Coordinates of C-alpha atoms in Angstrom, one line a residue:
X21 CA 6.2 60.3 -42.3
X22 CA 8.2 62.2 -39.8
X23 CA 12.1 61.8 -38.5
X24 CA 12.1 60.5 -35.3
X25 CA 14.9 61.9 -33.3
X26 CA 17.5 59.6 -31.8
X27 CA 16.1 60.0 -28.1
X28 CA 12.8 59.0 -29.4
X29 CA 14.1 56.3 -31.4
X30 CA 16.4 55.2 -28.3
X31 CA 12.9 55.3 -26.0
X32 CA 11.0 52.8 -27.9
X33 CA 14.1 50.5 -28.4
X34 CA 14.3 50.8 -24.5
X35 CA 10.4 50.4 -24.4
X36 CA 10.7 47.1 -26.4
X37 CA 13.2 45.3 -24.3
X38 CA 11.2 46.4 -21.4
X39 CA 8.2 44.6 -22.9
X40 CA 10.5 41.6 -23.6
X41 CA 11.3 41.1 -20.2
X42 CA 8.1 41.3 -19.0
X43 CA 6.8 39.5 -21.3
X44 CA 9.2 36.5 -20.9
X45 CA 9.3 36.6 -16.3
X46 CA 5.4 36.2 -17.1
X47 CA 5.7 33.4 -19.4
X48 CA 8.2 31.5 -17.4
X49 CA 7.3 32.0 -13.5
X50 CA 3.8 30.8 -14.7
X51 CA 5.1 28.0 -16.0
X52 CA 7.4 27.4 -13.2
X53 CA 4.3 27.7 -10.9
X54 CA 2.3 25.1 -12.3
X55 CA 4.9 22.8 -12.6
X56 CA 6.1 23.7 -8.4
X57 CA 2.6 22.8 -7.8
X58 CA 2.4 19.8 -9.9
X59 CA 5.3 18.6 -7.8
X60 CA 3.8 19.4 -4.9
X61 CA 0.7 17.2 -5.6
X62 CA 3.0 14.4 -7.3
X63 CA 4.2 14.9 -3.5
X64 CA 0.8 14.8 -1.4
X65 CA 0.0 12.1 -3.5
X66 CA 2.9 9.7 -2.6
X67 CA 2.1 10.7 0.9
X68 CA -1.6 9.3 0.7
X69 CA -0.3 5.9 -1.0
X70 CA 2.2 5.7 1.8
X71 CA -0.7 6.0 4.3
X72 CA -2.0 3.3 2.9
X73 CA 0.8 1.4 3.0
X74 CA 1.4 2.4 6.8
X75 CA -2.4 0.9 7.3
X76 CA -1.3 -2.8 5.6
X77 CA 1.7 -3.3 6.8
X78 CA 0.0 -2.9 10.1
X79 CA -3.1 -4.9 9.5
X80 CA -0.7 -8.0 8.0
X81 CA 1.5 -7.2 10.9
X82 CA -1.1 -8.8 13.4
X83 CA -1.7 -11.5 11.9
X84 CA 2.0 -12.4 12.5
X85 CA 4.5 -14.5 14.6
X86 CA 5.3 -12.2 18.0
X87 CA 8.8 -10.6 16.8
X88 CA 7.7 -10.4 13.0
X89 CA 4.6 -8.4 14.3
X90 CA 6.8 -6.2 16.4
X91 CA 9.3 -5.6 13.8
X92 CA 6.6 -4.7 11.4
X93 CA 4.3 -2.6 13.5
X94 CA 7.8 -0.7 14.4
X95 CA 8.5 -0.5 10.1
X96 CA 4.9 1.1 10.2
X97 CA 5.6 3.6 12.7
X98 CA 8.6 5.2 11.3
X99 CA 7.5 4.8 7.6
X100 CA 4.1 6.9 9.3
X101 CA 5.9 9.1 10.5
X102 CA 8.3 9.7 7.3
X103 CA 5.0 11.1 5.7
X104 CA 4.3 13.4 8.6
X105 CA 7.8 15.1 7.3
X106 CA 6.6 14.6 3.8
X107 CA 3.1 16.4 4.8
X108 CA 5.3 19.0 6.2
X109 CA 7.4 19.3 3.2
X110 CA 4.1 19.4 1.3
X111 CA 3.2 22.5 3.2
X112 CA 6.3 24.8 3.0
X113 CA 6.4 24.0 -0.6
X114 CA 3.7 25.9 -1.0
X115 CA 4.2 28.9 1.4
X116 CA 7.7 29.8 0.5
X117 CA 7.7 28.1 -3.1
X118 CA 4.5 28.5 -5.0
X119 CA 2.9 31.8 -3.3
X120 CA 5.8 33.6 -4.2
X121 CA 5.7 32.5 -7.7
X122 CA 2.1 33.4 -7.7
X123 CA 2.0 36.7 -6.7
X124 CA 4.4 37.3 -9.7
X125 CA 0.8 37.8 -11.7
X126 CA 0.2 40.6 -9.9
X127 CA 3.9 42.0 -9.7
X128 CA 4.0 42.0 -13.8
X129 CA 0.4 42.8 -14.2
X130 CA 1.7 46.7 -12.5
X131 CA 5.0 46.6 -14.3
X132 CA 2.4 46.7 -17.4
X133 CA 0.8 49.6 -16.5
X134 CA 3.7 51.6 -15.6
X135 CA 4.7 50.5 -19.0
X136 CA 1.7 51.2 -20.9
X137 CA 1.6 54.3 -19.0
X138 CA 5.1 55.2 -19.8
X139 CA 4.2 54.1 -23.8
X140 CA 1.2 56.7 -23.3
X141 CA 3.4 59.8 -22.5
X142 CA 5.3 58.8 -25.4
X143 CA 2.4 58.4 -28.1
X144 CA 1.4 62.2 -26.6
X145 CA 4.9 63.5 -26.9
X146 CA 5.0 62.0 -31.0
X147 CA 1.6 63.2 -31.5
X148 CA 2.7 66.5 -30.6
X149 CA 5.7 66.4 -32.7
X150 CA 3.8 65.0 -35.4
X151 CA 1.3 68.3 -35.5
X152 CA 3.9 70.3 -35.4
X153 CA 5.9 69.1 -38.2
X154 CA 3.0 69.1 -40.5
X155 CA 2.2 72.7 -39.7
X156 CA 5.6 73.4 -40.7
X157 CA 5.0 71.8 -43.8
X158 CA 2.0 73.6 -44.5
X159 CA 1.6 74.1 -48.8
X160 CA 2.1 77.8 -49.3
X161 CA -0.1 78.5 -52.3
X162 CA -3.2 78.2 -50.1
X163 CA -3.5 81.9 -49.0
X164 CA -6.0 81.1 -46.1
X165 CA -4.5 78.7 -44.6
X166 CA -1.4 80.5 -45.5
X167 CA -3.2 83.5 -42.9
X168 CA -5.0 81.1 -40.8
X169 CA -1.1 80.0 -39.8
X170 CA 0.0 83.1 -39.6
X171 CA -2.7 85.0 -37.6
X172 CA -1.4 81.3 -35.0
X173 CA 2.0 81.9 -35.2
X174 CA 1.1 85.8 -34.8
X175 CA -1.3 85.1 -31.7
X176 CA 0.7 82.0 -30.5
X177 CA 3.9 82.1 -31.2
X178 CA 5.3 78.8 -29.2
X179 CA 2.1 77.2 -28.6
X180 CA 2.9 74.6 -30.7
X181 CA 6.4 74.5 -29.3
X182 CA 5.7 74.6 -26.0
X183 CA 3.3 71.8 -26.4
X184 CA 5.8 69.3 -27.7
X185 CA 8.3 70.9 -25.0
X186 CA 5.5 69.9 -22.3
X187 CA 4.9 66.1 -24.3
X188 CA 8.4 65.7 -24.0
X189 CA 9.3 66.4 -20.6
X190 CA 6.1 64.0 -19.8
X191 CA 7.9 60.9 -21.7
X192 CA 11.3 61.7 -20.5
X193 CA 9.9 62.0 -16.7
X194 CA 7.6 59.2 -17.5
X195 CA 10.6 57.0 -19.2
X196 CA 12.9 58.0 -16.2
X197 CA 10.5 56.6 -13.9
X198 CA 10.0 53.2 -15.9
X199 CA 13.7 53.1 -15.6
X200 CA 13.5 53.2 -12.3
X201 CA 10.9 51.0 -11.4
X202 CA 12.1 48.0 -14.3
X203 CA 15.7 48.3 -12.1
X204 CA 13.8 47.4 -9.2
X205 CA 11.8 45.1 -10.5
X206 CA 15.0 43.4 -12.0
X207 CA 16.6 43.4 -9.0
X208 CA 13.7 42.0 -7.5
X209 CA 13.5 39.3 -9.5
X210 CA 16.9 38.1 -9.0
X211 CA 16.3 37.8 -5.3
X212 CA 13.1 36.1 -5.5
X213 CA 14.6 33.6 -7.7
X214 CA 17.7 33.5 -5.6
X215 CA 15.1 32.9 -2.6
X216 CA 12.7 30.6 -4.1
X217 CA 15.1 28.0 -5.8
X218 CA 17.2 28.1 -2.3
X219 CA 13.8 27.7 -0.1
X220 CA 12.7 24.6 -2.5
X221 CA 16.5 23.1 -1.9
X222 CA 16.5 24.0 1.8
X223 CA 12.8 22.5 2.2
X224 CA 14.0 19.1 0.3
X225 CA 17.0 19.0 2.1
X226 CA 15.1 18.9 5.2
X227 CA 12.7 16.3 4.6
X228 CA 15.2 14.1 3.3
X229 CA 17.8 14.5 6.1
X230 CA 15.3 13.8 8.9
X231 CA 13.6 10.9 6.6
X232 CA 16.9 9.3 6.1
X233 CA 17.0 9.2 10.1
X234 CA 14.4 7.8 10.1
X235 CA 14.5 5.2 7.5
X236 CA 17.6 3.9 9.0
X237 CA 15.7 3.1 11.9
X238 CA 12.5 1.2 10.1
X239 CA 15.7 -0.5 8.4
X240 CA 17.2 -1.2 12.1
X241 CA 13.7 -2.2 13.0
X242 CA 12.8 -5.0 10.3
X243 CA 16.5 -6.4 10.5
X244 CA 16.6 -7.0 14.1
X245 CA 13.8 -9.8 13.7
X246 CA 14.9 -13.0 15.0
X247 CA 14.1 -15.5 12.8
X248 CA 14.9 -18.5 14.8
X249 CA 12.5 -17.6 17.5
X250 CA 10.2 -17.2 15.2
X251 CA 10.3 -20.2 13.6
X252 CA 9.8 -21.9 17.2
X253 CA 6.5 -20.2 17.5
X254 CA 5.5 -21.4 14.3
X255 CA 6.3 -25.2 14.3
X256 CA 5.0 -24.9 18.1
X257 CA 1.7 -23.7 16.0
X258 CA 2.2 -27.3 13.7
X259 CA 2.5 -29.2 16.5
X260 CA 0.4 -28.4 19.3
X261 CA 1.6 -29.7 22.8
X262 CA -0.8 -32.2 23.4
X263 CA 0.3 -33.5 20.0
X264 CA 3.7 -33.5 21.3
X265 CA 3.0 -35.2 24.5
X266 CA 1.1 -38.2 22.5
X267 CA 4.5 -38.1 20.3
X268 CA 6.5 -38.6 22.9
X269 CA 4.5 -41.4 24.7
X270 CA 4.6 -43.4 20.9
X271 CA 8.1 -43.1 20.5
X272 CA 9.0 -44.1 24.6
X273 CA 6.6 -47.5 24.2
X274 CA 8.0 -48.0 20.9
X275 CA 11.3 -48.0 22.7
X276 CA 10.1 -50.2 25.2
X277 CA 9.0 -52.7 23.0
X278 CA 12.1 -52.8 21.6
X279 CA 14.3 -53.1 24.2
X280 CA 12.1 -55.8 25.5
X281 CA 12.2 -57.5 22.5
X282 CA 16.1 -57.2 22.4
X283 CA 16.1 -58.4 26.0
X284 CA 14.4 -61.6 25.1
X285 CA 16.2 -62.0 22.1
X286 CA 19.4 -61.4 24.2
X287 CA 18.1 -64.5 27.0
X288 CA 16.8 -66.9 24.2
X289 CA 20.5 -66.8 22.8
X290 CA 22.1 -67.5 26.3
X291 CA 19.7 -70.5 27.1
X292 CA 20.7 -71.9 24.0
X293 CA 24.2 -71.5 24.9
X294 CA 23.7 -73.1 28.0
X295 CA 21.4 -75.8 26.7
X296 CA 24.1 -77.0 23.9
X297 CA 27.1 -77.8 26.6
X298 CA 24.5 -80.4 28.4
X299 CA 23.1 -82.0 25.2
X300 CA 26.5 -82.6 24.5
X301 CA 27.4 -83.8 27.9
X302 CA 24.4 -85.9 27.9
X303 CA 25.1 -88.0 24.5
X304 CA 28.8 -88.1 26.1
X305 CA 27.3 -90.3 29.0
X306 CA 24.8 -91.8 26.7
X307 CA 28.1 -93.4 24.8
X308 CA 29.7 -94.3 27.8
X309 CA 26.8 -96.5 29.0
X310 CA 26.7 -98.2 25.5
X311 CA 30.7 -98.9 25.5
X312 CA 30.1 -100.2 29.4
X313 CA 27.6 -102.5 28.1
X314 CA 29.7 -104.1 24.9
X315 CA 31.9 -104.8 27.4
X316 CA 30.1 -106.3 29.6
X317 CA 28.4 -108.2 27.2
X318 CA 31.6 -109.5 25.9
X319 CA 33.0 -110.9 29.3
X320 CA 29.9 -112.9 29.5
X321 CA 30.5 -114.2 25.9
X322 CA 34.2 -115.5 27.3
X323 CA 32.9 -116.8 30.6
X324 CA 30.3 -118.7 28.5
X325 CA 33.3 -120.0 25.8
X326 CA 35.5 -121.3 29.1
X327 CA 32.8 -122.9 30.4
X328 CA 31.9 -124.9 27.1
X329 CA 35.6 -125.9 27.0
X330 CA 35.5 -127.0 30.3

């Protein structure tokens, strides 16, 4: 086995970190874009279920008391249109977040070729070197090969030579240009992640900034409800007003009839009142007539005694 020389040996340690980094922006920006876009369908699928929820909230919301209902139908329109932002998130997502991440398989499927090609020029250029160190090490005792390399030498002098001087200058300019092109394509990188991750933020921000807005004024909406007016219409819904009216006429003759009856309670007691003073009058007279007639009757007893004596 031939000595590589310490360029060589340099080339293919520079060749395998290449294939490293590659390697590991293709294993982790694919895995970054599936999970991007399984957070943006995680997303468009909250929106749908919010639709839905827009759509009850406004169906119950009929069936309401008149400043429930409004409150609600308002709750409806700003939670509806909280998932016209999120539909708008849902679409930038994807054009500035998950394209860019996909063209990646393209952007690492060239940086493999100029790799492999750069790998190529380098197989060529130890190939070369390989030939030519065995025909230096050619066994002396066999005499016609021992002429067949000298007649080559004789005829050629630096094929051999010049051929691994041409395989050379292929892998250096080939390397050189790998060099080049794996800068950029570092540098690259960096700004696309830079880009991306700050396009996701500034997309999120976004949508949460204007649905905070508007969240505060569902929240405004559902709070400002008046309960108390409400809950008139509703026992107004209890007690229909004809209802009321045939109430109302119970309770006023049930007033009446007592009030009458305290009335004639109230004149019962006076004519008693005024009857006991002439009962009692009455018997007073009723005595007097009995005293006047004992005493009349006795005068008559003495007249009668005086006359006997007489």
């Amino acid at each position: 086995m031939m000595n590589r020389t310490p360029d060589a040996r340099a080339r293919d340690s520079q060749t395998r970190q290449i294939h490293e980094n590659i390697t590991n922006v293709e294993k982790h920006f694919g895995e970054m874009c599936q999970l991007f876009a399984a957070y943006v369908r995680k997303t468009a699928r909250l929106r749908d279920k919010a639709d839905l929820l827009v759509k009850e909230i406004s169906l119950y919301a009929d069936t309401e008391t008149p400043n429930l209902k409004r409150g609600m139908k308002q709750f409806a329109d700003q939670l509806a249109k909280v998932q016209d932002y999120r539909q708008a998130e849902v679409e930038r997502l994807e054009a500035k977040v998950i394209e860019p991440l996909k063209s990646y398989g393209a952007v690492v499927k060239r940086k493999r070729e100029d790799l492999k090609t750069t790998q190529s020029a380098r197989d060529r250029e130890a190939k070369q070197m390989a030939q030519l160190e065995r025909t230096r090490q050619r066994n002396p005792s066999d005499r016609q090969i021992i002429c067949s390399v000298s007649v080559l030498y004789i005829l050629f002098p630096h094929k051999a030579e010049s051929e691994l001087q041409r395989a050379t200058m292929d892998a250096t300019r080939t390397t050189r240009q790998l060099e080049e092109t794996i800068d950029e394509f570092e540098k690259q990188k960096i700004q696309d992640i830079k880009k991306v991750f700050g396009e996701f933020v500034t997309v999120e921000m976004s949508f949460h900034a204007k649905a905070l807005e508007v969240y505060t004024m569902a929240y405004q909406s559902i709070q400002s409800v008046d309960e108390e007016e409400d809950l008139e219409v509703f026992r107004s819904l209890l007690h229909p007003p004809d209802y009321q009216s045939r109430l109302e006429i119970v309770q006023a003759n049930s007033k009446t009839s007592l009030d009458r009856t305290g009335s004639s309670l109230s004149k019962s007691g006076t004519l008693q009142q005024q009857r006991a003073p002439s009962r009692q009058r009455r018997r007073d007279d009723e005595e007097d007539d009995d005293d006047d007639e004992e005493d009349d009757e006795d005068e008559d007893e003495e007249e009668d005694v005086t006359d006997d004596e007489n």
